[in-house]
Amino acid sequence: MIKDFYRETTVIGKEEIHEKFDKRIVGGHWDFAMDQFPGKKLFTGIKTCPYAHCIIKKVDTSKAEKMPGVKAVCTYLEVPNPAMPQPAAGKTESEITYQGMMVAAVAATDQWLADAAASAIEVEYEVLPFVVDMEEALKDEIKYRTDVKTNLTSRVQLNRGDVDEAMAKAEVTVNYESEYATFYSHNSPETRSATAQWVGDELWVWQGSQQIASHSTNIAKAMGIDEAKLHFIAHGMGGGYGDRKPNGEAAWIAATLAKKCGMPVGCRTTRTVHSTGAATHQYAQQANVQLGSDRQGNISAVDAQWKGNNGYIHLAMTSSHCPNIRTSYTNIATNIPRTGPFRSVTGMHGCFVSDPAFEELAYKLDMDPFDLRYKNAVNIDDIDAAANRPRGVTAMREVMDLANKEFGWKTKWHKAGTNVTVDDIYHNGDKRLHGVGMCHEVSEKGAGNAGRGVILRACPDGSFHINFGIGRATCGTSTAVAVVVAETLGTPFSKVNYTVGETILAGNGGMQAGSTGTNANSWAAYDAAVAMRDKMMAKAASTLKVDVSELTSADGKIFVTADPSKWVSHSDCIGSTPLITFGDGYTFSKN
């Protein structure tokens, strides 16, 4: 199988590939969650809490229940966590830890009536002290949330060599302290949405999702049903970017209301609710980075500390071949909306608050920042002496060479304060710094992994269909997987179709994101395609009376490599009954 990676491709880079979903979305043919049951479903209004920290003492839904068009009402006591805050066992009171948390919901015959009824719900709160500023939280020993054991949680991420000794011996040092990166909220074109319908004891849910298998598992568990009785469909989705993870709030609210009123219910958060209590937010981080180097720019010590409202450490220097590195992170619990993945998870924010330390050091050394980074970039040949293994698997210098060439860094960069033109002075009124900049990191994302389920069906007419368990996110994973299948089978891309977003048909596709979606699912698709090709090859070998090793599959047929005039079509090899194969993505580890 590994020989596939060394032959010239026939589909990849050769055929003009069109993304089928683009046409469906632009043409209005792809179904989104709220497109289900037009004219036949109810709509949801959501009551949210206006306080950053409080206790729910009492909820009165009597006025809402009497309003026109209202068919069902539910409160935090009925909807599972984290859609709404859950009380402790045996209690009815529940803690609100940030403004915008959902407290109750209403199903009504149109959106306006639902929103009006939600507003009529009366909630009694016990308002508590809160903190939203992380620096203030650092000063105060008061714990503002009972769902955490302590306001501060620190951990050491990396500790290599003797940082203190190396820093003391360094010829040049830099101590860089950043501001907090902005606390962004997801604001995708489609707010969190779901439609739910009960058919007997089976639940059907339509919802945009980046991880449909886990989403299905979580919804079934939350609603107290067997997962085999949950039909989860994720077709159209107006933007994922890390915000459509399997937390299921809209689905759980819709399912709870649908069960109470016996009708399909659609739940779509308003833009306000989405931006406060529904969507996740980018982690706000701050960094203190100290660097030590010689006068030639060889970094000998890195001492870096981050703090913020959760997240990960992302720093290009931690992937350098510096022998002495210490990094740590302090998580600060505050009363701000929940945080989570947001485009490259925490990569951009973490890099943004720490990477300028490189610029500070380059400026102090009077050195081109590119040259400094290049000199200290991790290389695939670097060996970690302590672990006796490669320190990195990314050819960072090769990447930087390519970026330098394409961007033309060496022709565009200049030292601060130089190359100031008359036009600069006219517009700026002074000689402020200007020019070009860069940053980089070695990302932990993009790795392939096993456990992805791709089901491949060969049809009697020689066409092929793929089922795999991902949602329709705004990237080309589905197309890429189909290209891999076409390439492996030796069939034109036009002969391959695919279905995504239906857990009742497919295996686990994992997280549909830039992190792993294409790579991991492509390995599973390759597994399935190789198994299918082997079946067709065996049939062709029997028909042509040659050994399988003498055959080649290309252009929808299998022929004798030494004599292409002797061939059979893929359709002939499949026969009158469809063939089914399955791929799990273990190929990489086996080879």
XYZ file of C-alpha atoms in Angstrom:
591
model
C 0.000 0.000 0.000
C 2.795 2.400 0.804
C 3.823 2.399 -2.875
C 0.760 4.580 -3.545
C 2.641 7.507 -2.058
C 5.454 7.275 -4.597
C 3.588 7.087 -7.888
C 2.444 9.987 -10.031
C -1.085 11.068 -9.192
C -3.957 10.948 -11.650
C -6.646 12.844 -9.703
C -4.784 14.946 -7.116
C -3.536 18.062 -8.842
C -4.745 16.829 -12.228
C -8.545 17.088 -12.254
C -10.526 20.274 -11.785
C -12.416 19.621 -8.578
C -15.673 21.408 -7.760
C -16.969 21.516 -4.193
C -20.531 20.206 -4.412
C -21.603 21.836 -1.178
C -20.769 25.338 -2.381
C -23.422 25.047 -5.052
C -25.917 23.661 -2.587
C -25.348 26.468 -0.098
C -25.195 29.344 -2.597
C -28.187 27.938 -4.463
C -30.213 27.559 -1.279
C -30.522 23.785 -1.652
C -28.627 22.707 1.456
C -30.781 22.298 4.544
C -29.939 24.036 7.812
C -31.381 23.183 11.202
C -34.094 25.832 11.119
C -35.111 24.884 7.559
C -36.840 21.730 8.842
C -40.665 21.530 9.058
C -41.457 24.931 7.488
C -44.841 26.085 8.755
C -45.136 23.060 11.035
C -42.735 23.720 13.897
C -42.733 25.932 16.963
C -40.126 28.572 17.754
C -38.160 29.157 20.927
C -37.674 32.209 23.105
C -34.939 32.085 25.750
C -34.805 33.821 29.133
C -31.255 34.719 30.169
C -29.809 36.037 33.400
C -28.739 39.734 33.520
C -26.253 39.216 36.373
C -22.649 38.018 36.296
C -22.970 36.087 39.559
C -26.096 35.132 41.472
C -28.287 32.324 42.748
C -31.583 31.469 41.054
C -34.103 31.454 43.887
C -37.411 31.148 42.052
C -38.779 31.115 38.498
C -42.405 32.069 37.765
C -43.574 31.075 34.269
C -47.321 31.575 34.882
C -47.615 34.793 32.842
C -45.710 33.324 29.926
C -47.846 30.182 29.885
C -51.019 32.280 29.398
C -49.695 34.356 26.509
C -51.006 33.874 22.937
C -49.311 31.172 20.876
C -47.389 29.598 23.762
C -47.410 25.791 23.660
C -44.762 24.814 26.233
C -42.400 26.303 28.817
C -39.368 24.782 30.487
C -36.878 25.979 33.106
C -33.348 25.197 34.252
C -34.813 22.426 36.411
C -35.795 20.468 33.276
C -33.064 21.214 30.715
C -29.712 19.456 31.205
C -26.426 21.207 31.926
C -24.617 23.043 30.347
C -27.600 24.349 28.382
C -28.892 25.694 31.679
C -27.254 25.708 35.148
C -28.108 22.633 37.171
C -28.813 22.679 40.924
C -26.957 20.434 43.302
C -28.562 17.072 44.116
C -31.735 17.537 46.155
C -31.714 21.319 45.654
C -33.800 23.690 43.536
C -31.506 26.697 43.631
C -28.738 27.016 41.082
C -25.679 29.259 40.659
C -25.212 31.651 37.745
C -21.516 32.215 37.049
C -21.691 34.708 34.174
C -24.148 37.117 32.568
C -26.206 35.603 29.778
C -26.634 32.088 31.172
C -29.939 30.561 30.118
C -32.617 30.164 32.776
C -35.836 29.201 30.950
C -37.299 28.798 27.466
C -40.659 29.054 25.716
C -42.038 27.328 22.598
C -44.586 29.382 20.674
C -46.150 29.555 17.228
C -43.819 32.274 15.964
C -40.520 33.822 17.004
C -41.964 37.137 18.136
C -44.518 35.533 20.455
C -41.827 33.223 21.828
C -39.482 36.117 22.586
C -42.284 38.120 24.211
C -43.291 35.170 26.382
C -39.679 34.577 27.435
C -39.471 38.200 28.530
C -42.591 37.716 30.666
C -40.952 34.973 32.743
C -40.144 36.332 36.194
C -36.991 35.208 37.997
C -35.981 35.950 41.566
C -32.191 36.176 42.048
C -29.857 36.515 44.991
C -27.172 38.772 43.514
C -23.597 37.925 44.586
C -20.195 39.644 44.257
C -18.493 39.090 40.911
C -15.247 39.808 39.118
C -14.590 40.085 35.374
C -11.132 41.697 35.427
C -8.424 39.040 35.716
C -5.913 41.337 37.376
C -8.507 42.167 40.025
C -9.162 38.469 40.525
C -5.437 37.961 41.138
C -5.517 40.499 43.973
C -8.562 39.113 45.751
C -8.758 35.863 47.728
C -12.561 35.793 47.482
C -13.799 32.879 45.402
C -16.472 34.136 43.034
C -17.555 30.733 41.720
C -18.464 27.592 43.625
C -17.915 25.408 40.541
C -14.125 25.789 40.899
C -11.897 24.757 43.800
C -9.743 27.878 43.615
C -9.549 31.142 41.702
C -6.050 30.303 40.499
C -4.729 27.059 39.052
C -1.109 26.944 37.902
C 0.745 24.283 36.018
C 4.235 23.914 34.598
C 4.060 23.075 30.924
C 7.723 22.570 30.126
C 10.907 22.577 32.198
C 14.127 21.720 30.367
C 17.719 22.393 31.392
C 18.830 25.020 33.953
C 17.024 28.213 32.986
C 18.258 30.353 35.891
C 21.924 29.564 35.305
C 21.645 30.038 31.534
C 19.829 33.358 31.942
C 22.515 34.619 34.356
C 25.261 33.781 31.846
C 23.448 35.248 28.813
C 25.195 38.168 27.110
C 21.893 39.783 26.104
C 18.529 39.480 27.872
C 15.029 40.711 27.120
C 12.060 40.826 29.480
C 8.837 41.263 27.524
C 5.415 41.745 29.144
C 2.292 41.800 26.993
C -1.152 43.218 27.530
C -4.128 40.857 27.635
C -5.261 39.678 24.224
C -8.833 40.715 23.416
C -11.638 38.548 24.747
C -13.388 37.854 21.435
C -16.793 36.247 21.022
C -17.741 33.937 18.178
C -20.033 35.761 15.778
C -20.617 33.275 12.967
C -23.305 33.942 10.323
C -25.617 31.338 11.870
C -26.186 31.492 15.610
C -26.515 28.205 17.480
C -29.588 26.473 16.109
C -31.379 23.132 16.284
C -34.710 21.546 15.427
C -36.007 18.524 17.328
C -38.896 16.131 16.801
C -39.974 13.074 18.789
C -41.415 10.084 16.933
C -42.594 7.777 19.675
C -39.559 7.228 21.885
C -37.101 8.118 19.106
C -35.610 11.601 18.801
C -34.644 13.312 15.553
C -32.309 16.304 15.800
C -31.028 18.633 13.096
C -28.144 20.822 14.199
C -24.924 22.263 12.791
C -22.043 20.363 14.341
C -18.299 19.920 13.968
C -18.293 16.585 15.781
C -21.477 14.702 15.049
C -20.635 11.393 16.743
C -19.857 12.994 20.111
C -22.747 15.419 19.680
C -25.096 12.481 19.212
C -23.703 10.731 22.288
C -24.041 13.837 24.451
C -27.610 14.604 23.387
C -28.770 11.027 23.963
C -27.175 10.975 27.417
C -28.646 14.364 28.321
C -32.143 13.373 27.194
C -31.956 9.978 28.894
C -32.497 7.816 25.796
C -30.549 5.057 24.093
C -28.224 6.545 21.496
C -29.538 3.964 19.016
C -32.843 5.856 19.157
C -31.288 9.230 18.339
C -31.121 10.341 14.712
C -28.692 13.250 14.479
C -28.314 15.131 11.189
C -25.843 17.970 10.595
C -25.994 19.235 7.045
C -25.864 23.002 6.573
C -23.907 25.052 9.087
C -23.260 28.770 8.963
C -19.724 28.662 10.308
C -18.044 26.394 12.813
C -14.585 27.737 13.649
C -14.528 25.816 16.940
C -17.924 27.022 18.193
C -19.987 24.038 17.012
C -18.555 21.514 19.417
C -20.766 18.794 20.924
C -22.265 20.771 23.808
C -25.735 20.673 22.305
C -27.587 23.487 24.132
C -29.998 24.397 21.345
C -30.760 20.721 20.711
C -31.406 19.977 24.376
C -33.754 22.938 24.748
C -35.585 22.091 21.516
C -35.861 18.424 22.489
C -37.178 19.246 25.983
C -39.856 21.578 24.606
C -40.756 19.231 21.726
C -41.414 16.406 24.161
C -43.674 18.606 26.311
C -45.815 19.893 23.451
C -45.690 16.919 21.043
C -44.607 19.059 18.089
C -41.357 19.803 16.267
C -39.522 22.724 17.871
C -36.812 24.901 16.402
C -34.415 26.696 18.742
C -32.209 29.475 17.430
C -30.445 31.824 19.809
C -30.709 35.533 19.163
C -27.533 37.408 18.297
C -27.471 38.855 21.837
C -27.892 35.476 23.515
C -25.343 33.973 21.146
C -22.747 36.602 21.999
C -23.200 36.266 25.758
C -24.482 32.977 27.077
C -24.431 30.704 24.030
C -21.247 31.076 21.995
C -17.815 30.319 23.343
C -15.228 33.090 23.509
C -11.552 33.210 22.699
C -9.301 32.759 25.711
C -7.927 36.082 26.985
C -4.240 35.578 27.690
C -1.286 37.611 28.928
C 2.393 36.656 28.774
C 5.661 37.503 30.477
C 8.611 36.253 28.454
C 12.279 36.520 29.311
C 14.925 35.571 26.753
C 18.652 35.149 27.043
C 21.094 34.850 24.134
C 24.645 35.515 23.011
C 25.444 38.509 20.779
C 25.075 36.356 17.646
C 21.434 35.607 18.459
C 21.765 32.039 19.725
C 18.998 31.816 22.344
C 20.233 29.952 25.405
C 17.330 30.489 27.829
C 13.568 30.988 27.682
C 11.509 31.726 30.789
C 7.838 32.335 30.001
C 4.682 32.565 32.086
C 1.146 32.925 30.828
C -2.039 33.721 32.677
C -5.625 34.063 31.575
C -9.058 32.478 31.582
C -7.931 29.041 30.490
C -6.294 27.903 27.314
C -2.982 26.509 26.213
C 0.558 27.774 25.866
C 1.541 28.634 22.335
C 5.000 30.035 21.842
C 7.300 29.647 18.883
C 10.278 29.604 21.203
C 9.127 26.481 23.027
C 9.664 24.655 19.762
C 13.160 26.038 19.251
C 16.238 23.975 19.965
C 17.061 26.135 22.977
C 18.463 23.810 25.695
C 16.975 25.713 28.657
C 13.225 26.405 28.633
C 10.684 26.888 31.427
C 7.033 27.672 30.758
C 3.995 27.781 33.040
C 0.361 28.810 32.916
C -2.005 30.213 35.544
C -5.718 29.819 34.932
C -7.827 32.576 36.530
C -11.482 31.895 37.329
C -13.719 34.937 36.780
C -17.383 35.655 36.046
C -17.067 36.032 32.302
C -18.781 33.937 29.598
C -17.323 30.549 28.866
C -14.243 30.159 26.748
C -13.400 27.579 24.133
C -11.866 26.916 20.716
C -11.799 29.918 18.417
C -9.976 29.572 15.078
C -6.753 27.697 15.722
C -7.974 27.129 19.269
C -5.581 29.351 21.258
C -2.778 29.478 18.737
C -3.280 33.007 17.467
C -3.841 34.614 20.862
C -1.025 32.731 22.574
C 1.400 33.534 19.776
C 0.236 37.154 19.651
C 0.981 37.848 23.313
C 4.371 36.111 23.395
C 6.014 36.220 19.984
C 6.892 39.974 20.122
C 9.651 38.990 22.535
C 11.519 37.832 19.430
C 11.172 41.330 17.983
C 12.473 42.876 21.190
C 15.538 40.634 21.137
C 16.185 41.201 17.423
C 15.986 44.957 17.945
C 18.383 44.793 20.885
C 20.825 42.684 18.838
C 20.446 44.981 15.804
C 19.475 41.865 13.843
C 16.922 41.004 11.163
C 14.012 39.274 13.010
C 13.855 36.674 10.256
C 17.495 35.747 10.757
C 16.978 35.465 14.527
C 13.985 33.189 14.134
C 15.681 31.122 11.448
C 18.747 30.573 13.591
C 16.637 29.311 16.508
C 13.909 27.456 14.610
C 13.346 23.828 15.427
C 14.596 21.418 12.807
C 13.679 17.797 12.166
C 17.305 16.816 12.829
C 17.374 18.341 16.335
C 17.652 15.676 19.027
C 16.447 16.138 22.589
C 19.358 14.711 24.572
C 17.213 13.986 27.640
C 14.593 11.986 25.735
C 16.948 10.780 22.964
C 14.390 11.561 20.274
C 13.756 14.278 17.669
C 12.734 17.547 19.268
C 10.417 18.462 16.444
C 8.807 16.942 13.393
C 8.232 20.194 11.537
C 10.773 21.371 8.979
C 10.436 24.944 10.231
C 13.430 26.289 8.361
C 12.136 24.939 5.058
C 8.793 26.610 5.755
C 10.512 29.892 6.581
C 12.617 29.697 3.407
C 9.474 29.317 1.337
C 7.649 32.138 3.155
C 10.681 34.395 2.784
C 10.823 33.710 -0.940
C 7.095 34.168 -1.588
C 6.743 37.285 0.554
C 10.044 38.859 -0.366
C 10.962 39.602 3.232
C 14.544 40.579 2.508
C 13.465 43.246 0.017
C 10.664 44.649 2.201
C 12.068 44.627 5.721
C 14.147 47.518 7.024
C 15.395 48.609 10.402
C 13.084 50.682 12.573
C 13.211 54.361 11.750
C 14.811 53.936 8.334
C 13.311 54.282 4.863
C 10.876 56.986 5.985
C 9.486 58.660 2.862
C 8.050 62.110 2.314
C 4.639 60.471 1.981
C 5.038 58.830 5.416
C 5.842 62.169 7.007
C 2.927 63.858 5.221
C 0.390 61.290 6.477
C 1.844 60.523 9.896
C 3.287 63.905 10.842
C 6.330 62.218 12.363
C 8.765 59.365 11.897
C 6.839 56.687 13.763
C 7.918 53.083 13.256
C 6.524 51.311 10.234
C 7.317 48.335 8.062
C 6.567 44.608 7.952
C 6.464 41.969 10.673
C 6.170 38.247 11.224
C 5.421 35.606 13.796
C 5.334 31.831 13.743
C 4.722 28.786 15.856
C 4.947 25.038 15.538
C 1.357 23.883 15.896
C 0.290 20.689 17.584
C -2.625 20.360 15.165
C -3.001 18.454 11.946
C -1.956 15.029 13.176
C -3.564 11.944 11.736
C -5.122 9.452 14.100
C -7.014 6.205 14.013
C -10.606 5.533 14.958
C -12.202 7.432 12.097
C -14.969 5.462 10.404
C -15.355 5.786 6.629
C -17.804 3.499 4.833
C -17.275 3.064 1.090
C -19.955 1.630 -1.199
C -19.163 0.489 -4.735
C -22.223 0.603 -6.978
C -22.850 -1.881 -9.833
C -22.471 0.903 -12.416
C -18.889 1.602 -11.307
C -19.581 4.701 -9.205
C -18.661 5.005 -5.532
C -20.289 6.553 -2.484
C -18.642 7.562 0.805
C -20.346 7.901 4.172
C -18.285 9.483 6.893
C -19.224 11.007 10.198
C -18.431 14.692 9.938
C -20.661 17.738 9.841
C -20.667 20.210 7.008
C -18.173 22.811 8.218
C -16.893 25.619 6.026
C -13.817 23.828 4.735
C -13.152 21.236 2.056
C -12.668 18.088 4.131
C -15.429 16.194 2.337
C -13.994 17.032 -1.068
C -10.460 16.127 0.018
C -11.603 12.748 1.303
C -13.416 12.055 -1.970
C -10.264 12.979 -3.897
C -8.256 10.472 -1.832
C -10.789 7.734 -2.624
C -10.791 8.546 -6.342
C -6.991 8.593 -6.455
C -6.627 5.307 -4.579
C -9.285 3.459 -6.589
C -8.106 4.786 -9.938
C -11.420 6.334 -10.905
C -12.341 9.878 -12.016
C -13.450 12.237 -9.253
C -16.812 12.612 -11.012
C -17.525 8.955 -10.160
C -17.287 9.591 -6.395
C -20.052 11.078 -4.247
C -20.343 11.462 -0.491
C -22.750 11.979 2.379
C -21.816 13.765 5.575
C -23.614 14.790 8.732
C -25.796 11.749 9.371
C -24.933 9.577 12.356
C -27.496 6.964 11.335
C -25.375 6.176 8.266
C -21.734 6.776 9.127
C -18.977 6.002 11.576
C -17.117 8.453 13.781
C -15.516 11.242 11.756
C -14.088 12.962 14.798
C -13.748 16.706 15.119
C -14.432 18.475 11.820
C -11.859 21.230 12.036
C -8.614 22.403 10.554
C -6.893 20.480 13.319
C -7.467 16.915 12.150
C -10.495 16.623 9.879
C -8.898 16.183 6.480
C -5.818 14.267 7.545
C -7.423 11.724 9.861
C -10.508 11.080 7.726
C -8.382 10.784 4.596
C -6.411 7.958 6.212
C -9.659 6.164 6.983
C -10.884 6.796 3.429
C -7.610 5.460 2.062
C -8.035 2.302 4.158
C -11.549 1.780 2.783
C -10.460 2.490 -0.793
C -7.509 0.070 -0.602
C -9.821 -2.654 0.692
C -12.254 -1.936 -2.153
C -9.477 -1.899 -4.721
C -8.217 -5.244 -3.425
C -11.685 -6.765 -3.907
C -11.946 -5.469 -7.471
C -8.376 -6.501 -8.260
C -9.078 -10.054 -7.113
C -12.098 -10.262 -9.441
C -10.102 -8.755 -12.322
C -7.193 -11.156 -11.787
C -9.600 -14.085 -11.969
C -11.201 -12.765 -15.161
C -7.935 -11.847 -16.889
C -6.172 -14.959 -15.577
C -3.139 -13.080 -14.202
C -1.724 -12.404 -10.761
C -2.989 -9.341 -8.871
C 0.560 -7.941 -8.821
C 0.408 -7.658 -12.628
C -2.591 -5.307 -12.598
C -3.105 -1.549 -12.495
C -6.334 0.348 -11.690
C -6.849 3.659 -13.498
C -9.528 5.613 -15.378
C -12.314 3.379 -14.094
C -10.834 0.113 -15.278
C -8.311 -2.526 -14.235
C -5.803 -3.623 -16.856
C -2.698 -5.744 -17.255
C 0.184 -3.371 -16.654
C 2.324 -4.912 -19.370
C -0.559 -5.021 -21.878
C -3.222 -2.306 -21.283
C -5.352 -3.740 -24.085
C -6.380 -6.484 -21.657
C -8.760 -4.907 -19.163
C -12.065 -5.058 -17.310
C -14.144 -2.161 -16.048
C -14.717 -1.340 -12.399
C -18.387 -2.078 -13.019
C -17.516 -5.597 -14.202
C -15.404 -6.162 -11.087
C -18.173 -5.002 -8.756
C -20.913 -7.138 -10.262
C -24.651 -6.845 -9.749
C -24.525 -6.402 -5.976
C -22.925 -3.364 -4.265
C -19.664 -3.935 -2.401
C -19.063 -2.402 1.037
C -15.720 -1.704 2.735
C -14.774 0.141 5.893
C -11.712 2.196 6.809
C -10.569 3.107 10.320
C -7.454 5.169 9.690
C -4.876 2.765 11.106
C -2.892 2.609 7.868
C -0.350 5.196 8.939
C 0.570 3.317 12.110
C 0.789 0.014 10.237
C 3.243 1.330 7.682
